[in-house]
Amino acid sequence: MNAQLQRGIDTEDRERELLSNPPSASHIPDALLPLPARHEWRENQAEGKPSENVAPLHEPLSVQRSTIDVGRSDCAVGTSNSQHRTSNVEPTEVPASPCLSSTFDRKRSEARVLRVGLALSSGGAKGLAHIGVIQVLEENGIPVDVVVGCSMGAYVAAVWATGHNGVQMEKLAREIEGRWGWLPLIDPVFPPRAGFIRGEAVKKRLKKSVGDAEFGGLARPLRIVATNLTTLERVVFSSGEVAAAVHASCAIPGLCVPVKIGTETYIDGGITDPLPVDVLREMGVDRILAVNTIPTPAYLGCCREMEREQSELRPKRGWFLRAVNRHLNYFAHGNILDNLLHAFYGAQMSVAEAACRQAHLVLRPLACDASWHDFTHPAKYIALGRRVAEEHLDEIKSLLRAPESSDEHTSSQLAMAAAA
């Protein structure tokens, strides 16, 4: 590669010298003559005869123009457009050097755009807010090169990675809208030894959207996070069937039966990595946008105070129905499953907050009236995700700018951590 470029530079220097100071015929480099004249000139030089076909000294010599095709970048060597009197020399295409081409391609890739990764947290029905965020990204032409998800975030990420856009995903989510729309997703287990819900109904619904897709054939690179039940280690799925990986990632311990894939058994990825920012960092992604639907303790405290104030203003009617619901509904506030999931969030909070400090930007679509099992109101959570993304749209667009220094990144992380 360097030799080819150096030959072009040397030729250009010789051409400038020849055009400014024409040499005598005996000193004309034969490499600049047409092939027939070159042979004649050599023979006459050997015999001491003048050459008739050599251009007169007062006329400029023709300069051959060479073009090195490097991908889509052209490097022209030579500046003169003069033509030889006895021969018209056309521009000559020199084959591109593979090494030079790959170098230029890599430089163009680095200068084009930064690789942007999207991390979607767990959160149950609150994770439907991820759809609203994705809609805003698509509407504003913000590219996402890789997406990683956990639990509900894994479900949304999988549907998006298989080619569905934000509008289509909202339509799919609203198919179970209504008071009893979620019933087809419940496949109870009797007796509930390993869990109350088998989870196969959720997987069946997912396969209506993604089919038997595998990671290698997706429209967008995807990673799914789950937890190995035996070792309690984080597991990142990057191959195999997508629906099976999502099923494992959504298996909430205590509520859902653990999922067996091959010889291993898996449970919800939120146990070990509820906001998988570290997966994107391990992949070398340049910019990380995280969407965290897991509230902080301070936020839950504020919500609790608001709930108390509203309960004092709320009419006392309907107490009988609330009492019945409390005794019969395992998902009701204060009952076994609600307490289990509430404690589950408590274990996730500190891990998720630590992950937030590793991201370049964190969106928090939170609401005090949000519930992890409220799949009957998807529009509410999708609108919440849209609102938060639109409020931070300028910051999201800044992710596509040039890389910041490590000191600047550290400062931004500290500022974000302080704000959280």
XYZ file of C-alpha atoms in Angstrom:
420
model
C 0.000 0.000 0.000
C 2.738 2.490 1.031
C 4.844 1.595 -2.004
C 1.930 2.240 -4.360
C 1.219 5.667 -2.860
C 4.949 6.530 -2.829
C 5.213 5.709 -6.555
C 2.343 8.093 -7.217
C 3.980 10.881 -5.204
C 7.368 10.351 -6.930
C 5.692 10.447 -10.358
C 3.932 13.702 -9.505
C 7.230 15.305 -8.391
C 8.953 14.214 -11.629
C 6.068 15.576 -13.704
C 6.247 19.008 -12.065
C 10.024 19.136 -12.637
C 9.706 18.129 -16.293
C 6.995 20.689 -17.022
C 8.902 23.546 -15.397
C 12.407 22.608 -16.701
C 12.197 20.613 -19.981
C 15.250 18.338 -20.245
C 17.274 17.537 -23.280
C 16.144 14.639 -25.412
C 18.966 12.504 -24.128
C 17.687 12.871 -20.585
C 13.986 12.215 -21.141
C 12.903 9.328 -18.885
C 11.737 6.571 -21.195
C 8.984 5.627 -18.719
C 7.096 8.786 -19.791
C 7.153 7.870 -23.509
C 4.582 5.732 -25.354
C 5.694 2.152 -25.772
C 6.652 2.312 -29.561
C 8.568 5.550 -29.093
C 10.239 4.088 -26.012
C 11.763 1.192 -28.037
C 12.870 3.547 -30.833
C 14.418 5.978 -28.394
C 16.421 3.195 -26.706
C 17.726 1.870 -30.057
C 18.678 5.350 -31.317
C 20.379 6.160 -28.031
C 22.433 3.014 -28.339
C 23.459 3.909 -31.956
C 23.842 7.622 -31.268
C 21.013 8.644 -33.689
C 18.356 11.329 -33.074
C 14.749 10.132 -32.469
C 12.070 11.471 -34.828
C 9.111 10.451 -32.683
C 10.323 12.174 -29.531
C 8.418 15.369 -28.793
C 10.242 18.656 -29.508
C 11.765 20.219 -26.434
C 9.579 23.338 -26.617
C 6.351 21.293 -26.356
C 5.237 19.954 -22.960
C 5.285 16.240 -22.472
C 2.033 14.416 -21.756
C 1.444 13.369 -18.179
C -0.290 10.123 -17.421
C -3.054 10.346 -14.799
C -3.425 7.435 -12.378
C -6.474 6.848 -10.231
C -6.368 4.604 -7.193
C -9.862 3.375 -6.412
C -10.141 2.870 -2.662
C -13.696 1.894 -1.802
C -15.519 5.136 -2.601
C -12.460 7.409 -2.202
C -10.386 8.358 -5.257
C -6.761 9.450 -5.002
C -5.620 11.163 -8.208
C -1.901 11.386 -8.924
C -0.805 13.999 -11.474
C -2.129 17.441 -12.409
C -1.353 18.070 -16.083
C -4.034 17.657 -18.789
C -1.622 18.152 -21.705
C -1.600 15.531 -24.466
C 1.397 14.034 -26.207
C 1.597 15.137 -29.836
C 1.944 11.607 -31.182
C -0.173 9.683 -28.660
C -3.288 10.420 -26.607
C -2.805 8.917 -23.166
C -6.076 8.088 -21.380
C -6.381 7.868 -17.573
C -5.397 4.442 -16.312
C -7.317 2.673 -13.554
C -5.004 1.019 -11.041
C -6.565 -1.859 -9.058
C -7.313 -0.987 -5.464
C -5.186 -2.435 -2.718
C -7.324 -4.625 -0.415
C -5.306 -3.500 2.590
C -5.706 0.171 1.688
C -9.423 -0.298 1.012
C -10.064 -1.950 4.372
C -8.177 0.829 6.137
C -10.276 3.517 4.495
C -13.488 1.543 5.183
C -12.591 1.302 8.848
C -11.851 5.020 9.048
C -15.148 5.843 7.337
C -16.972 3.562 9.791
C -15.354 5.281 12.768
C -16.160 8.733 11.413
C -19.688 7.844 10.234
C -21.689 7.386 13.443
C -21.117 5.985 16.868
C -22.514 2.589 17.730
C -25.570 3.127 19.929
C -26.921 0.444 22.238
C -30.303 0.317 23.983
C -30.726 -1.418 27.361
C -34.293 -2.229 28.456
C -34.978 -3.077 32.089
C -37.336 -5.521 33.719
C -40.538 -4.209 35.292
C -43.568 -6.285 34.341
C -46.355 -4.278 32.743
C -44.408 -1.086 33.447
C -41.941 -2.339 30.844
C -44.521 -1.528 28.165
C -43.094 1.992 28.430
C -40.152 0.667 26.397
C -42.455 0.640 23.359
C -43.117 4.374 23.714
C -39.387 5.104 23.899
C -38.753 3.044 20.769
C -41.486 4.915 18.910
C -39.815 8.257 19.642
C -36.423 6.905 18.534
C -37.881 5.701 15.241
C -39.821 8.900 14.571
C -36.666 10.980 14.987
C -34.407 8.715 12.956
C -32.161 7.819 15.886
C -30.347 4.588 14.994
C -29.886 1.770 17.487
C -27.227 -0.767 16.534
C -27.864 -3.345 19.248
C -30.565 -3.904 21.884
C -30.381 -5.906 25.091
C -33.255 -6.675 27.439
C -34.192 -8.385 30.668
C -37.597 -9.880 31.598
C -40.264 -7.576 30.120
C -37.486 -5.610 28.463
C -36.371 -8.847 26.813
C -39.879 -9.412 25.441
C -40.057 -5.920 23.896
C -36.473 -6.130 22.610
C -37.130 -9.480 20.930
C -40.234 -8.274 19.100
C -38.399 -5.142 17.940
C -35.279 -7.056 16.860
C -37.349 -9.353 14.631
C -38.483 -6.387 12.525
C -41.636 -4.991 14.141
C -41.710 -1.214 14.523
C -43.038 0.782 17.456
C -46.512 1.243 16.001
C -46.897 -2.473 15.351
C -45.704 -3.301 18.860
C -48.276 -0.957 20.371
C -50.979 -2.713 18.373
C -49.797 -6.070 19.686
C -49.755 -4.794 23.279
C -53.262 -3.402 23.037
C -54.677 -6.752 21.925
C -54.965 -7.694 25.607
C -56.316 -4.302 26.638
C -59.362 -4.435 28.887
C -60.301 -5.895 32.225
C -60.054 -9.553 31.247
C -57.694 -9.287 28.294
C -54.797 -10.768 30.239
C -56.578 -14.040 31.067
C -55.229 -15.897 27.990
C -51.725 -15.281 29.344
C -52.436 -17.193 32.558
C -51.746 -20.936 32.529
C -51.950 -21.928 36.211
C -50.143 -24.902 37.660
C -51.887 -27.295 40.067
C -50.516 -27.890 42.553
C -48.210 -24.854 42.441
C -45.006 -26.528 43.615
C -42.417 -24.698 41.435
C -44.613 -21.722 40.588
C -48.161 -20.547 40.133
C -47.880 -19.958 36.367
C -46.250 -22.196 33.794
C -45.375 -19.359 31.384
C -45.988 -21.368 28.232
C -48.962 -19.136 27.312
C -46.695 -16.079 27.287
C -44.181 -17.914 25.115
C -46.939 -19.010 22.737
C -48.113 -15.424 22.356
C -44.548 -14.242 21.726
C -44.068 -16.845 18.994
C -47.042 -15.359 17.147
C -44.854 -12.278 16.677
C -41.345 -13.723 16.340
C -42.061 -17.270 15.171
C -39.113 -19.651 15.414
C -36.589 -16.865 14.852
C -33.034 -17.406 16.044
C -30.520 -14.793 17.100
C -28.410 -15.152 13.973
C -31.223 -14.161 11.600
C -32.587 -11.030 13.294
C -32.985 -7.611 11.740
C -31.090 -6.056 14.677
C -28.469 -7.624 17.000
C -30.116 -8.806 20.223
C -28.978 -10.050 23.618
C -31.264 -11.564 26.270
C -30.329 -11.828 29.957
C -31.487 -14.637 32.262
C -30.252 -16.243 35.495
C -28.968 -19.779 35.924
C -31.030 -21.260 38.774
C -28.259 -23.637 39.883
C -25.309 -21.236 40.008
C -27.314 -17.959 40.218
C -24.998 -16.542 37.558
C -26.038 -14.112 34.858
C -26.467 -15.741 31.457
C -26.490 -13.751 28.207
C -28.261 -15.464 25.308
C -26.859 -14.625 21.880
C -27.659 -17.797 19.937
C -30.443 -20.316 19.630
C -34.189 -19.733 19.628
C -35.261 -16.239 20.650
C -38.624 -17.235 22.169
C -37.020 -19.785 24.496
C -34.481 -17.212 25.743
C -37.234 -14.655 26.416
C -39.306 -17.276 28.224
C -36.356 -17.948 30.526
C -35.727 -14.244 31.068
C -39.369 -13.661 32.130
C -39.647 -16.580 34.589
C -40.212 -14.618 37.820
C -39.142 -16.899 40.684
C -42.014 -17.907 42.937
C -44.598 -16.811 40.382
C -43.478 -18.682 37.246
C -42.129 -22.186 36.843
C -38.372 -22.123 36.040
C -37.520 -22.741 32.384
C -35.289 -25.586 31.274
C -33.165 -25.137 28.139
C -30.906 -28.045 27.343
C -29.471 -29.318 30.593
C -29.736 -26.000 32.473
C -32.623 -24.355 34.319
C -33.185 -20.596 34.214
C -35.198 -17.923 36.001
C -35.806 -14.203 35.537
C -32.748 -12.219 34.458
C -33.767 -9.441 36.828
C -32.327 -11.490 39.704
C -28.773 -10.827 38.532
C -28.970 -7.975 36.010
C -32.273 -6.040 35.909
C -30.801 -3.308 33.669
C -28.158 -4.989 31.449
C -26.000 -1.983 30.625
C -22.864 -3.997 31.333
C -23.687 -6.353 28.461
C -23.468 -3.439 26.018
C -20.228 -2.221 27.561
C -18.729 -5.695 27.178
C -19.726 -5.577 23.490
C -17.785 -2.324 23.040
C -20.820 -0.142 22.266
C -19.895 3.557 22.056
C -23.086 5.097 23.410
C -25.571 3.451 25.795
C -29.160 4.582 26.284
C -30.819 2.847 29.248
C -34.550 2.740 30.003
C -35.146 1.946 33.677
C -38.697 1.285 34.913
C -37.519 0.196 38.371
C -38.269 2.933 40.941
C -35.903 4.139 43.619
C -36.726 3.941 47.374
C -37.145 7.715 47.483
C -39.628 7.596 44.621
C -41.662 4.852 46.312
C -41.734 6.915 49.504
C -43.178 9.905 47.647
C -45.768 7.692 45.989
C -46.774 6.287 49.350
C -47.356 9.784 50.750
C -49.461 10.739 47.737
C -51.519 7.555 48.126
C -52.271 8.366 51.759
C -53.397 11.887 50.900
C -55.675 10.628 48.142
C -57.157 7.886 50.332
C -58.282 10.495 52.848
C -60.140 12.369 50.119
C -61.563 9.242 48.501
C -65.161 8.249 49.346
C -65.549 5.284 51.671
C -67.894 3.514 49.283
C -66.915 0.169 47.794
C -65.210 -1.143 50.930
C -66.993 -4.509 50.633
C -65.680 -5.180 47.108
C -62.187 -4.154 48.142
C -62.322 -6.578 51.060
C -63.412 -9.431 48.814
C -60.668 -8.626 46.344
C -58.125 -8.599 49.134
C -59.119 -12.093 50.252
C -59.504 -13.743 46.850
C -56.984 -12.003 44.596
C -53.430 -13.208 45.135
C -52.182 -10.173 43.177
C -54.018 -7.650 45.374
C -51.958 -5.159 47.354
C -50.502 -6.813 50.448
C -51.133 -10.388 49.325
C -48.530 -13.092 48.775
C -47.637 -12.448 45.141
C -47.687 -8.692 45.527
C -45.390 -8.894 48.548
C -43.106 -11.293 46.678
C -42.743 -8.971 43.715
C -42.364 -5.939 45.971
C -39.449 -7.616 47.741
C -38.127 -8.602 44.339
C -37.963 -4.912 43.387
C -36.139 -4.148 46.596
C -33.334 -6.510 45.573
C -33.210 -5.008 42.081
C -33.033 -1.331 43.025
C -29.389 -1.076 44.026
C -28.241 -3.227 41.104
C -30.246 -1.160 38.621
C -28.944 2.121 40.041
C -25.374 0.884 39.720
C -26.086 0.026 36.082
C -27.514 3.498 35.491
C -24.160 5.012 36.419
C -22.556 3.016 33.590
C -24.915 4.350 30.911
C -24.507 7.608 29.007
C -28.175 8.513 29.373
C -30.962 7.005 31.501
C -34.687 7.433 30.898
C -37.018 6.736 33.833
C -40.673 6.297 32.777
C -42.141 6.040 36.281
C -45.638 6.626 37.634
C -47.046 6.286 41.149
C -50.129 4.452 39.918
C -48.063 1.930 37.945
C -48.323 -1.758 38.769
C -46.185 -4.651 37.591
C -49.251 -6.779 36.659
C -51.346 -4.013 35.049
C -51.258 -5.389 31.493
C -54.848 -4.248 30.941
C -53.793 -0.601 30.417
C -50.907 -0.756 27.915
C -51.698 2.645 26.378
C -50.964 4.349 29.707
C -47.435 2.967 29.929
C -46.647 3.448 26.248
C -47.692 7.113 26.531
C -45.487 7.440 29.622
C -42.490 6.123 27.711
C -43.171 8.508 24.837
C -43.429 11.506 27.153
C -40.152 10.787 28.932
C -38.310 10.185 25.640
C -39.636 13.391 24.095
C -38.616 15.392 27.168
C -35.037 14.156 26.763
C -34.949 14.120 22.959
C -32.093 16.634 22.677
C -29.991 14.567 25.061
C -30.764 11.409 23.101
C -29.674 13.063 19.855
C -26.412 14.116 21.489
C -25.506 10.438 21.780
C -24.612 10.537 18.083
C -21.953 13.202 18.542
C -18.202 12.639 18.655
C -16.840 10.547 21.532
C -16.105 12.407 24.731
C -12.920 12.044 26.703
C -12.736 9.646 29.608
C -12.605 12.585 32.055
C -15.764 14.082 30.576
C -17.523 10.701 30.723
C -16.552 10.279 34.383
C -17.854 13.745 35.185
C -21.167 13.082 33.443
C -21.555 9.793 35.327
C -20.962 11.500 38.667
C -23.463 14.224 37.813
C -26.070 11.670 36.792
C -25.489 9.635 39.925
C -25.906 12.729 42.080
C -29.143 13.613 40.308
C -30.487 10.091 40.869
